[in-house]
XYZ file of N, CA and C in Angstrom:
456
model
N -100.068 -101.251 -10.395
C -101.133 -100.866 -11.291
C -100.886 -101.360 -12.696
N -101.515 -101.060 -13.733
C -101.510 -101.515 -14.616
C -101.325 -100.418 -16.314
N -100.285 -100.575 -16.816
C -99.979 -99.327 -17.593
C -101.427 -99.025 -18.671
N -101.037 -97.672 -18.821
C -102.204 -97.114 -19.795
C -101.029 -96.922 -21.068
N -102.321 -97.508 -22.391
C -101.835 -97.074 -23.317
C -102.806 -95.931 -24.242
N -102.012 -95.636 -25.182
C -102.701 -94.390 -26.351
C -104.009 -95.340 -27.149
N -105.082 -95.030 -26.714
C -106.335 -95.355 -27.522
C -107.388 -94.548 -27.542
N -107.310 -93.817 -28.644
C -107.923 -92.445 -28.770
C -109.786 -93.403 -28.743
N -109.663 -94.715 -29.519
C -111.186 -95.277 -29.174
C -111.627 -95.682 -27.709
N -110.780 -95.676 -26.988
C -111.289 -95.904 -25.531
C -111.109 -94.614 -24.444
N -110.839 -93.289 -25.267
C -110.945 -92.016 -24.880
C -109.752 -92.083 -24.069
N -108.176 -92.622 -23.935
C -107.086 -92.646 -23.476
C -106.074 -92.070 -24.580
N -105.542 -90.733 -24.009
C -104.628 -90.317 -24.535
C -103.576 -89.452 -24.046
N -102.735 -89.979 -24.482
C -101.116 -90.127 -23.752
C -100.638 -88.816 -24.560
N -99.853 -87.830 -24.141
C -99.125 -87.053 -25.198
C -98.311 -86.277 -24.423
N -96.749 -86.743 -24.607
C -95.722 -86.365 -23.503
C -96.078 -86.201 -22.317
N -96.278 -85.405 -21.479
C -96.185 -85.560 -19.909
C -98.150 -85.541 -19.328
N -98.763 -85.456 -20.583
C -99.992 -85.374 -20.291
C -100.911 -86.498 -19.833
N -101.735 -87.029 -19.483
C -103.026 -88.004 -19.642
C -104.280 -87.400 -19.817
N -104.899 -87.876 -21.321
C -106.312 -87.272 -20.863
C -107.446 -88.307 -20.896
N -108.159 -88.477 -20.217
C -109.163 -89.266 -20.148
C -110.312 -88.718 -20.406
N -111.158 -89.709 -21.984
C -112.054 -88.816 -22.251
C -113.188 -89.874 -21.954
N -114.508 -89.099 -22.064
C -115.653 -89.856 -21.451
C -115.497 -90.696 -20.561
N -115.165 -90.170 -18.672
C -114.961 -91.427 -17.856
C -116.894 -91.684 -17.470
N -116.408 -93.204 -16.549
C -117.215 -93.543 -15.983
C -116.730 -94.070 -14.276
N -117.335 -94.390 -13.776
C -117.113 -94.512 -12.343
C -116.336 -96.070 -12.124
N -116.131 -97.060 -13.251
C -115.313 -98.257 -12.979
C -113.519 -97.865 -13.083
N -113.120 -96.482 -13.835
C -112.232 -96.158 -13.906
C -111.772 -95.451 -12.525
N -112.307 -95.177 -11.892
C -112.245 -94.297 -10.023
C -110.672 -95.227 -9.744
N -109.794 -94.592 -9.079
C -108.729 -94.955 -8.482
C -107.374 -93.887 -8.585
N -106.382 -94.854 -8.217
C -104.938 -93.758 -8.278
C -104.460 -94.058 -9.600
N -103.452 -92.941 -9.826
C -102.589 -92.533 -10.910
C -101.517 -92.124 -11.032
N -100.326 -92.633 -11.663
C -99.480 -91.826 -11.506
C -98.382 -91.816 -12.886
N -97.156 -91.097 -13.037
C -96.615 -91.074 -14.161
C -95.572 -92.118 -13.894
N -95.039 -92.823 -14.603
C -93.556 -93.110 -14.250
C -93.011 -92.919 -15.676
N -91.479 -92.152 -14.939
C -90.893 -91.956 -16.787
C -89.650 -92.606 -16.267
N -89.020 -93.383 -17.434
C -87.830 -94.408 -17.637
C -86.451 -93.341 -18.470
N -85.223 -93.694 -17.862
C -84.301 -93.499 -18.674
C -83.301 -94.482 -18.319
N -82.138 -94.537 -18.906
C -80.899 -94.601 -18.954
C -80.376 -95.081 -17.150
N -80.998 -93.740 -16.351
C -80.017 -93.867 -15.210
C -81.124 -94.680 -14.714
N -82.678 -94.724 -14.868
C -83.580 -95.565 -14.049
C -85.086 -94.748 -14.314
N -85.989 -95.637 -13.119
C -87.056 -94.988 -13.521
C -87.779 -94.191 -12.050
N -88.696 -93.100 -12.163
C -89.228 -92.234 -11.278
C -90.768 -92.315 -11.603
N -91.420 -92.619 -10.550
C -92.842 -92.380 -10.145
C -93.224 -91.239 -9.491
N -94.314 -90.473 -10.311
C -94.855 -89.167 -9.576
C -95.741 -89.415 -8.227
N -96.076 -88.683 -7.635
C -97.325 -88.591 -6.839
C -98.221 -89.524 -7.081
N -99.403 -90.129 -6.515
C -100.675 -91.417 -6.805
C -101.185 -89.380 -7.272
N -102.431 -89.683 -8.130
C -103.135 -88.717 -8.021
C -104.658 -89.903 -7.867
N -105.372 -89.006 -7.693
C -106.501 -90.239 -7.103
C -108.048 -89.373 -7.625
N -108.531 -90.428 -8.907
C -109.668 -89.925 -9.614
C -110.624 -90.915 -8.823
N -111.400 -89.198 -8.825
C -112.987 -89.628 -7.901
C -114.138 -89.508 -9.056
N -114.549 -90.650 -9.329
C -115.183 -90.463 -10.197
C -116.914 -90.162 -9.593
N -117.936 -88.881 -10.020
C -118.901 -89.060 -8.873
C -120.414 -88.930 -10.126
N -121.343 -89.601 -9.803
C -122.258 -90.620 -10.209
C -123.728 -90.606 -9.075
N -124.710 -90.189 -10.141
C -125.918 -90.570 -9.026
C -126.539 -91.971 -8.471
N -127.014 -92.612 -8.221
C -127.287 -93.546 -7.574
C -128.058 -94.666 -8.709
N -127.200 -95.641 -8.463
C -127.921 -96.836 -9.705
C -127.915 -97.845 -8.661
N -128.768 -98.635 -8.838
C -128.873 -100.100 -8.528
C -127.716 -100.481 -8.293
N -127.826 -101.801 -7.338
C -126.227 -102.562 -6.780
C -126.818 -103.854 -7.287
N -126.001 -104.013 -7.870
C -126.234 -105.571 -8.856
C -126.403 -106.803 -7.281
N -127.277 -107.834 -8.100
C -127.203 -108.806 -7.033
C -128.033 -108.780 -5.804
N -128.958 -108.115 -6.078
C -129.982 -108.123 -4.575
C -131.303 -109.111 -4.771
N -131.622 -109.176 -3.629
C -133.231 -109.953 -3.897
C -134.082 -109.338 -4.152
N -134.810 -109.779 -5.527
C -135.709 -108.626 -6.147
C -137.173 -109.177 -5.818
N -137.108 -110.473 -5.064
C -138.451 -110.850 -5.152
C -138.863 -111.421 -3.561
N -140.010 -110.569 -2.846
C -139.990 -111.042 -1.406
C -141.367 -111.651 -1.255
N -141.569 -112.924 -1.043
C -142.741 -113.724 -0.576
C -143.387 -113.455 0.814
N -144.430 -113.082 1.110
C -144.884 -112.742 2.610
C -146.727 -113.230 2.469
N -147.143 -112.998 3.752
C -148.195 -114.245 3.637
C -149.212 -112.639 4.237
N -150.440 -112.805 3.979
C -151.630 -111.269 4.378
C -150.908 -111.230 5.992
N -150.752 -109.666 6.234
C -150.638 -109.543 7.539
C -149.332 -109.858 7.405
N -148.368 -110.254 7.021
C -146.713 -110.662 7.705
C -145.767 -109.663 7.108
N -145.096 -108.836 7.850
C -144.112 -107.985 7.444
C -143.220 -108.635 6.742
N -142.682 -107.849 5.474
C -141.761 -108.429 4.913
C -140.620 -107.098 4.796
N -139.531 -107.062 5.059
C -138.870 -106.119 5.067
C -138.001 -105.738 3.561
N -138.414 -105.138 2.852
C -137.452 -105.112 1.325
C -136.310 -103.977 1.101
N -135.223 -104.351 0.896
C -133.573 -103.922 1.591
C -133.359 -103.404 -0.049
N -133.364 -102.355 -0.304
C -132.536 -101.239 -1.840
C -131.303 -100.994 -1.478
N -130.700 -101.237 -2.368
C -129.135 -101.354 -2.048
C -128.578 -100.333 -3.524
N -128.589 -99.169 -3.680
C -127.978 -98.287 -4.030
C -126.338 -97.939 -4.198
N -125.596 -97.925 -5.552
C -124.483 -97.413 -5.587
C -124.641 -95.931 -6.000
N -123.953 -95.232 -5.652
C -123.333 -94.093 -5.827
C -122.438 -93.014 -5.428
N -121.936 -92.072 -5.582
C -120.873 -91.451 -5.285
C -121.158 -89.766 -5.552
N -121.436 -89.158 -4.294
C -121.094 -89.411 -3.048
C -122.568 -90.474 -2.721
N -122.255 -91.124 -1.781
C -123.461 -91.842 -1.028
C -124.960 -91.781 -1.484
N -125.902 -91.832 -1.656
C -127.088 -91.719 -1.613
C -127.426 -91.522 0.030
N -128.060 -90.318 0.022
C -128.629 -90.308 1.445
C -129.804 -90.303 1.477
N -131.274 -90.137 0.561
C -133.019 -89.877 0.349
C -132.773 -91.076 -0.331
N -134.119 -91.491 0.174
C -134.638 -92.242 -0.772
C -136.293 -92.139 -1.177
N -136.566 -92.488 -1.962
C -138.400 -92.637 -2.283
C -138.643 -93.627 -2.548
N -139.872 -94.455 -2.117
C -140.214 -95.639 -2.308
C -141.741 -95.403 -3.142
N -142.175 -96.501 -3.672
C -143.617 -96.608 -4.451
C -143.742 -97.737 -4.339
N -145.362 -97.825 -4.363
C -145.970 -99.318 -4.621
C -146.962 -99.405 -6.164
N -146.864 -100.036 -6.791
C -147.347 -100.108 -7.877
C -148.028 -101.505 -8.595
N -149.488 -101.361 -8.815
C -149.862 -102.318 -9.031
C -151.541 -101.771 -10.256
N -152.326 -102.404 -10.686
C -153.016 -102.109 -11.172
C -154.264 -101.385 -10.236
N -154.600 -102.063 -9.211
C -155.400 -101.480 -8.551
C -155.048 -100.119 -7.604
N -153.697 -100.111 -7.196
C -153.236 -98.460 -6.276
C -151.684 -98.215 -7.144
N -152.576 -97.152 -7.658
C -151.084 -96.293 -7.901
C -150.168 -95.619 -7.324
N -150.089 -95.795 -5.994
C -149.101 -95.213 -4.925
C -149.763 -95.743 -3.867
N -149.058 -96.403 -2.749
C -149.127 -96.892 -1.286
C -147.876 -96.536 -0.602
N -148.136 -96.478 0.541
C -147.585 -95.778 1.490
C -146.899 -96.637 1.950
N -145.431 -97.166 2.038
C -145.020 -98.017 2.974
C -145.311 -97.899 4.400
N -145.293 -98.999 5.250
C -145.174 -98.609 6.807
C -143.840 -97.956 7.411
N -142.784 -98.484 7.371
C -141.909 -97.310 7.728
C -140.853 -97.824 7.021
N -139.849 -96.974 6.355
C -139.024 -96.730 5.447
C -137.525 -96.103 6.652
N -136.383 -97.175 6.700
C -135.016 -96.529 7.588
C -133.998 -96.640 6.483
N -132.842 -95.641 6.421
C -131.488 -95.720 5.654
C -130.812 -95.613 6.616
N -129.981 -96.414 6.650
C -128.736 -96.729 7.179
C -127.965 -95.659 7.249
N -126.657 -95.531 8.151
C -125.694 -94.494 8.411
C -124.642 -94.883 6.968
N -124.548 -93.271 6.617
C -123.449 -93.951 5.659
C -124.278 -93.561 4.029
N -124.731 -94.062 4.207
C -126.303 -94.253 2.675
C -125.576 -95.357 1.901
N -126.494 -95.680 0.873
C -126.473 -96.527 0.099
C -127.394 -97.647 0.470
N -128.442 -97.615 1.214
C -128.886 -98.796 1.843
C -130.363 -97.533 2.703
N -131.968 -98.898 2.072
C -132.972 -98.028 2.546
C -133.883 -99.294 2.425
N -134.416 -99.689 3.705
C -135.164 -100.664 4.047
C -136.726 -100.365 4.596
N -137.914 -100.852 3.105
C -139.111 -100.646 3.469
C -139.450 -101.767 4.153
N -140.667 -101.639 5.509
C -141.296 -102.584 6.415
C -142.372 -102.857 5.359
N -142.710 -103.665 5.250
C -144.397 -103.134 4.485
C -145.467 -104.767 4.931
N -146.164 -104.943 5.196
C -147.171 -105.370 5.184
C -148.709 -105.440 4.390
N -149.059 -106.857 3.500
C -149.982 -106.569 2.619
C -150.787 -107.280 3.293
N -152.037 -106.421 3.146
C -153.306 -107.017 3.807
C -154.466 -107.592 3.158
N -153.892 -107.134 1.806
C -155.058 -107.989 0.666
C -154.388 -108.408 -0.912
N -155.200 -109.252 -1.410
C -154.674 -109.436 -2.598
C -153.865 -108.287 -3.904
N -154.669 -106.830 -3.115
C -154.245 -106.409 -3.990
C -153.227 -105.365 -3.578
N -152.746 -106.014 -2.322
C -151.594 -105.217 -1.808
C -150.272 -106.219 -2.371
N -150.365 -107.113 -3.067
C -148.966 -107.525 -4.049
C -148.749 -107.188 -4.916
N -147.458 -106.697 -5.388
C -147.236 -106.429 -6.565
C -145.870 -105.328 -6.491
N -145.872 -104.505 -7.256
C -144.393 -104.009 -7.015
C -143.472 -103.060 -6.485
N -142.852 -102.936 -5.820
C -142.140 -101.567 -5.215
C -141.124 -101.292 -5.352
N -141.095 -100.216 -5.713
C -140.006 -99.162 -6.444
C -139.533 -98.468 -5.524
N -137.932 -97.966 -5.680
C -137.065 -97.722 -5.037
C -136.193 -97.021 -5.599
N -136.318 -95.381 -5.357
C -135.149 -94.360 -6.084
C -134.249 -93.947 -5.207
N -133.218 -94.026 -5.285
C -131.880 -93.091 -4.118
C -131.710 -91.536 -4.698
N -130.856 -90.969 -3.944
C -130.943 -89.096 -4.736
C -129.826 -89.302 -3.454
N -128.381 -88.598 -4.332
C -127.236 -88.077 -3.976
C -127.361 -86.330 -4.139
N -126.250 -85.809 -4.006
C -126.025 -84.874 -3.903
C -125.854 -84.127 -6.028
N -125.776 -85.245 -6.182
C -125.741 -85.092 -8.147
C -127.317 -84.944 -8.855
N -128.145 -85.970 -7.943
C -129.616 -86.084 -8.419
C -130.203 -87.532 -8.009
N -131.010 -87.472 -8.730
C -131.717 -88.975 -8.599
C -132.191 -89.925 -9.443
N -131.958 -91.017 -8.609
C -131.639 -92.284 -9.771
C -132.610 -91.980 -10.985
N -132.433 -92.554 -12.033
C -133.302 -92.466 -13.563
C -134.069 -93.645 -13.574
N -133.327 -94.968 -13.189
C -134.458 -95.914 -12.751
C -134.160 -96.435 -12.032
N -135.767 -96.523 -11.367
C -136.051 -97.037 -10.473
C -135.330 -98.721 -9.643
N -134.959 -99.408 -8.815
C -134.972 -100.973 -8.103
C -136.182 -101.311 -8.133
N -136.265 -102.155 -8.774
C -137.584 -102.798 -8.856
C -137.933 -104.139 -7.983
N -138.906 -104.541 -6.930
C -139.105 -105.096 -6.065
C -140.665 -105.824 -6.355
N -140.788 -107.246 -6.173
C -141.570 -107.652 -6.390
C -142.523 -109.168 -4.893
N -143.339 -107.927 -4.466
C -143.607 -108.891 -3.346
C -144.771 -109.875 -3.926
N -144.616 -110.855 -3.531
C -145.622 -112.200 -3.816
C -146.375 -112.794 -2.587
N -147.251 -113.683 -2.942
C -147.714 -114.420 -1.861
C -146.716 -115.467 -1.570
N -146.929 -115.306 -0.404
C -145.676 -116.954 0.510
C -147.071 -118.070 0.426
């Protein structure tokens, strides 16, 4: 691992046998442990193992934009981080002409983090955008995955 030092600006602070970590976030999640040095050598405590837990945000790196032709299913895949899991999800369609559409059928995967709408547009003014919230056991996402189906 990699030693921690005293930086009261990055909310790390060391003070004899203590660690306190102030304002975490969920990139800090992992093990911990002390090691103290002397003379005769050095001793490592226990891993202690910070769970850092977080409602459901976006997973960087997905395809935000799905081309499908009137009539052709296009399947659009939300890929959710959070901790514990995201297990609900809610979907929306949003466009100027319908302010809510109904996907055709909406599955999440075992596990969560992962919620795949079927959807099919049957007219021009079934393109446009769909939204995608996860909800853990903490709450639910603040914003939305934003999804943008087009004409193929």
């Amino acid at each position: 691992g990699q030693p921690l030092h005293n930086n009261a600006s990055t909310g790390v602070i060391l003070s004899n046998q203590t660690l306190v970590l102030q304002s975490v976030s969920r990139n800090i999640s992992g093990l911990y442990t002390c090691v103290a040095s002397n003379s005769e050598g050095d001793t490592e405590s226990n891993a202690f193992n910070l769970d850092v837990k977080y409602e459901p945000v976006c997973s960087a790196g997905q395809q935000r934009v799905y081309g499908a032709a009137r009539h052709e299913e296009v399947r659009v895949i939300c890929d959710v981080d959070a901790n514990p899991p995201a297990g609900l999800f809610r979907w929306s369609f949003n466009n100027s002409a319908v302010q809510s559409l109904e996907v055709d059928s909406v599955t999440s995967e075992p596990g969560g983090g992962r919620s795949i709408a079927s959807y099919k547009p049957a007219s021009e003014r079934d393109y446009g955008t769909l939204l995608c919230w996860g909800r853990n056991e903490l709450g639910s996402q603040a914003v939305p995955c934003v999804f943008h189906v087009v004409p193929a």
